[in-house]
């Protein structure tokens, strides 16, 4: 009977070892699948990020070109106004200087209306 028990125990030990091997393989497989899933998810994230960055660059390029044109138009208008002001200054500048000098040198003192002269 002890040989039978010994054989039964040996069979149980063999079955336990086989079960441990199966569990170990399952763990390794699960670990591998988790790693594969992570790397696949990271790849999808990178692809999505790249796609969105390209969309953003296209959007930025499309909309910044309008700003650049507006800036060029504003610079052109500014240059035109500056040239116009310079032209008026060249044309009317001497008269303005003469009027200023005349106002400074031809002083005509007057008593203000508010001051009471009867005192």
PDB file of C-alpha atoms in Angstrom:
ATOM      1  CA  UNK A   1       0.000   0.000   0.000  1.00  0.00           C
ATOM      2  CA  UNK A   2       2.860   2.297   0.665  1.00  0.00           C
ATOM      3  CA  UNK A   3       4.099   1.756  -2.912  1.00  0.00           C
ATOM      4  CA  UNK A   4       0.661   2.679  -4.146  1.00  0.00           C
ATOM      5  CA  UNK A   5       0.626   5.804  -1.956  1.00  0.00           C
ATOM      6  CA  UNK A   6       4.118   6.626  -3.117  1.00  0.00           C
ATOM      7  CA  UNK A   7       3.060   6.252  -6.764  1.00  0.00           C
ATOM      8  CA  UNK A   8      -0.039   8.372  -6.102  1.00  0.00           C
ATOM      9  CA  UNK A   9       2.056  11.046  -4.416  1.00  0.00           C
ATOM     10  CA  UNK A  10       4.516  10.962  -7.283  1.00  0.00           C
ATOM     11  CA  UNK A  11       1.660  11.353  -9.774  1.00  0.00           C
ATOM     12  CA  UNK A  12       0.334  14.327  -7.799  1.00  0.00           C
ATOM     13  CA  UNK A  13       3.805  15.906  -7.681  1.00  0.00           C
ATOM     14  CA  UNK A  14       4.194  15.419 -11.445  1.00  0.00           C
ATOM     15  CA  UNK A  15       0.770  16.961 -12.000  1.00  0.00           C
ATOM     16  CA  UNK A  16       1.692  19.897  -9.756  1.00  0.00           C
ATOM     17  CA  UNK A  17       4.937  20.472 -11.673  1.00  0.00           C
ATOM     18  CA  UNK A  18       3.041  20.316 -14.951  1.00  0.00           C
ATOM     19  CA  UNK A  19       0.486  22.789 -13.575  1.00  0.00           C
ATOM     20  CA  UNK A  20       3.291  25.135 -12.474  1.00  0.00           C
ATOM     21  CA  UNK A  21       4.783  24.985 -15.984  1.00  0.00           C
ATOM     22  CA  UNK A  22       1.391  25.775 -17.509  1.00  0.00           C
ATOM     23  CA  UNK A  23       0.850  28.671 -15.071  1.00  0.00           C
ATOM     24  CA  UNK A  24       4.371  29.993 -15.751  1.00  0.00           C
ATOM     25  CA  UNK A  25       3.781  29.860 -19.527  1.00  0.00           C
ATOM     26  CA  UNK A  26       0.452  31.626 -19.054  1.00  0.00           C
ATOM     27  CA  UNK A  27       2.132  34.373 -16.998  1.00  0.00           C
ATOM     28  CA  UNK A  28       4.869  34.796 -19.599  1.00  0.00           C
ATOM     29  CA  UNK A  29       2.284  34.911 -22.360  1.00  0.00           C
ATOM     30  CA  UNK A  30       0.205  37.476 -20.432  1.00  0.00           C
ATOM     31  CA  UNK A  31       3.307  39.595 -19.740  1.00  0.00           C
ATOM     32  CA  UNK A  32       4.264  39.452 -23.410  1.00  0.00           C
ATOM     33  CA  UNK A  33       0.733  40.445 -24.473  1.00  0.00           C
ATOM     34  CA  UNK A  34       0.727  43.366 -22.021  1.00  0.00           C
ATOM     35  CA  UNK A  35       4.085  44.573 -23.373  1.00  0.00           C
ATOM     36  CA  UNK A  36       2.846  44.172 -26.953  1.00  0.00           C
ATOM     37  CA  UNK A  37      -0.349  46.056 -26.121  1.00  0.00           C
ATOM     38  CA  UNK A  38       1.628  48.887 -24.509  1.00  0.00           C
ATOM     39  CA  UNK A  39       3.982  49.207 -27.456  1.00  0.00           C
ATOM     40  CA  UNK A  40       1.063  49.078 -29.893  1.00  0.00           C
ATOM     41  CA  UNK A  41      -0.803  51.721 -27.886  1.00  0.00           C
ATOM     42  CA  UNK A  42       2.310  53.906 -27.777  1.00  0.00           C
ATOM     43  CA  UNK A  43       2.682  53.559 -31.537  1.00  0.00           C
ATOM     44  CA  UNK A  44      -0.954  54.581 -32.034  1.00  0.00           C
ATOM     45  CA  UNK A  45      -0.436  57.550 -29.712  1.00  0.00           C
ATOM     46  CA  UNK A  46       2.674  58.621 -31.619  1.00  0.00           C
ATOM     47  CA  UNK A  47       0.873  58.293 -34.958  1.00  0.00           C
ATOM     48  CA  UNK A  48      -2.089  60.281 -33.658  1.00  0.00           C
ATOM     49  CA  UNK A  49       0.204  62.974 -32.218  1.00  0.00           C
ATOM     50  CA  UNK A  50       2.076  63.215 -35.520  1.00  0.00           C
ATOM     51  CA  UNK A  51      -1.193  63.518 -37.444  1.00  0.00           C
ATOM     52  CA  UNK A  52      -2.491  66.275 -35.139  1.00  0.00           C
ATOM     53  CA  UNK A  53       0.816  68.160 -35.310  1.00  0.00           C
ATOM     54  CA  UNK A  54       0.661  68.075 -39.105  1.00  0.00           C
ATOM     55  CA  UNK A  55      -2.938  69.313 -39.014  1.00  0.00           C
ATOM     56  CA  UNK A  56      -1.928  72.103 -36.636  1.00  0.00           C
ATOM     57  CA  UNK A  57       1.012  73.136 -38.833  1.00  0.00           C
ATOM     58  CA  UNK A  58      -1.261  73.235 -41.876  1.00  0.00           C
ATOM     59  CA  UNK A  59      -3.839  75.276 -39.947  1.00  0.00           C
ATOM     60  CA  UNK A  60      -1.143  77.611 -38.636  1.00  0.00           C
ATOM     61  CA  UNK A  61       0.357  78.057 -42.095  1.00  0.00           C
ATOM     62  CA  UNK A  62      -3.045  78.761 -43.600  1.00  0.00           C
ATOM     63  CA  UNK A  63      -3.986  81.336 -40.995  1.00  0.00           C
ATOM     64  CA  UNK A  64      -0.604  82.960 -40.465  1.00  0.00           C
ATOM     65  CA  UNK A  65      -0.332  83.754 -44.173  1.00  0.00           C
ATOM     66  CA  UNK A  66      -3.436  85.944 -43.794  1.00  0.00           C
ATOM     67  CA  UNK A  67      -1.769  87.750 -40.911  1.00  0.00           C
ATOM     68  CA  UNK A  68       1.349  88.246 -42.965  1.00  0.00           C
ATOM     69  CA  UNK A  69      -0.671  89.798 -45.788  1.00  0.00           C
ATOM     70  CA  UNK A  70      -2.493  92.052 -43.333  1.00  0.00           C
ATOM     71  CA  UNK A  71       0.850  93.107 -41.861  1.00  0.00           C
ATOM     72  CA  UNK A  72       2.227  93.890 -45.318  1.00  0.00           C
ATOM     73  CA  UNK A  73      -0.886  95.921 -46.146  1.00  0.00           C
ATOM     74  CA  UNK A  74      -0.589  97.832 -42.859  1.00  0.00           C
ATOM     75  CA  UNK A  75       3.097  98.567 -43.531  1.00  0.00           C
ATOM     76  CA  UNK A  76       2.237  99.793 -47.031  1.00  0.00           C
ATOM     77  CA  UNK A  77      -0.530 102.066 -45.703  1.00  0.00           C
ATOM     78  CA  UNK A  78       1.817 103.379 -43.023  1.00  0.00           C
ATOM     79  CA  UNK A  79       4.506 104.196 -45.572  1.00  0.00           C
ATOM     80  CA  UNK A  80       1.944 106.009 -47.724  1.00  0.00           C
ATOM     81  CA  UNK A  81       0.730 108.080 -44.739  1.00  0.00           C
ATOM     82  CA  UNK A  82       4.303 108.915 -43.706  1.00  0.00           C
ATOM     83  CA  UNK A  83       5.143 110.034 -47.238  1.00  0.00           C
ATOM     84  CA  UNK A  84       1.948 112.095 -47.348  1.00  0.00           C
ATOM     85  CA  UNK A  85       2.817 113.784 -44.034  1.00  0.00           C
ATOM     86  CA  UNK A  86       6.378 114.446 -45.209  1.00  0.00           C
ATOM     87  CA  UNK A  87       5.029 115.954 -48.426  1.00  0.00           C
ATOM     88  CA  UNK A  88       2.728 118.267 -46.502  1.00  0.00           C
ATOM     89  CA  UNK A  89       5.619 119.166 -44.181  1.00  0.00           C
ATOM     90  CA  UNK A  90       7.873 120.020 -47.105  1.00  0.00           C
ATOM     91  CA  UNK A  91       5.100 122.036 -48.744  1.00  0.00           C
ATOM     92  CA  UNK A  92       3.734 123.867 -45.683  1.00  0.00           C
ATOM     93  CA  UNK A  93       6.741 123.696 -43.352  1.00  0.00           C
ATOM     94  CA  UNK A  94       8.179 127.136 -44.138  1.00  0.00           C
ATOM     95  CA  UNK A  95       4.825 128.827 -43.599  1.00  0.00           C
ATOM     96  CA  UNK A  96       4.349 127.033 -40.242  1.00  0.00           C
ATOM     97  CA  UNK A  97       7.834 128.095 -39.096  1.00  0.00           C
ATOM     98  CA  UNK A  98       7.177 131.683 -40.176  1.00  0.00           C
ATOM     99  CA  UNK A  99       3.842 131.722 -38.343  1.00  0.00           C
ATOM    100  CA  UNK A 100       5.472 130.351 -35.179  1.00  0.00           C
ATOM    101  CA  UNK A 101       8.304 132.891 -35.309  1.00  0.00           C
ATOM    102  CA  UNK A 102       5.812 135.691 -35.951  1.00  0.00           C
ATOM    103  CA  UNK A 103       3.734 134.598 -32.947  1.00  0.00           C
ATOM    104  CA  UNK A 104       6.842 134.498 -30.735  1.00  0.00           C
ATOM    105  CA  UNK A 105       8.387 137.806 -31.825  1.00  0.00           C
ATOM    106  CA  UNK A 106       5.252 139.909 -32.407  1.00  0.00           C
ATOM    107  CA  UNK A 107       3.964 139.933 -28.837  1.00  0.00           C
ATOM    108  CA  UNK A 108       0.826 141.978 -28.219  1.00  0.00           C
ATOM    109  CA  UNK A 109       0.106 142.021 -24.512  1.00  0.00           C
ATOM    110  CA  UNK A 110      -3.570 142.217 -23.667  1.00  0.00           C
ATOM    111  CA  UNK A 111      -5.332 142.298 -20.355  1.00  0.00           C
ATOM    112  CA  UNK A 112      -7.630 139.329 -19.962  1.00  0.00           C
ATOM    113  CA  UNK A 113     -11.348 140.063 -19.784  1.00  0.00           C
ATOM    114  CA  UNK A 114     -11.666 138.455 -16.379  1.00  0.00           C
ATOM    115  CA  UNK A 115      -9.367 140.848 -14.611  1.00  0.00           C
ATOM    116  CA  UNK A 116     -11.160 143.806 -13.075  1.00  0.00           C
ATOM    117  CA  UNK A 117      -9.350 147.002 -14.213  1.00  0.00           C
ATOM    118  CA  UNK A 118     -11.300 149.326 -11.902  1.00  0.00           C
ATOM    119  CA  UNK A 119      -9.319 148.373  -8.821  1.00  0.00           C
TER     120      UNK A 119
END
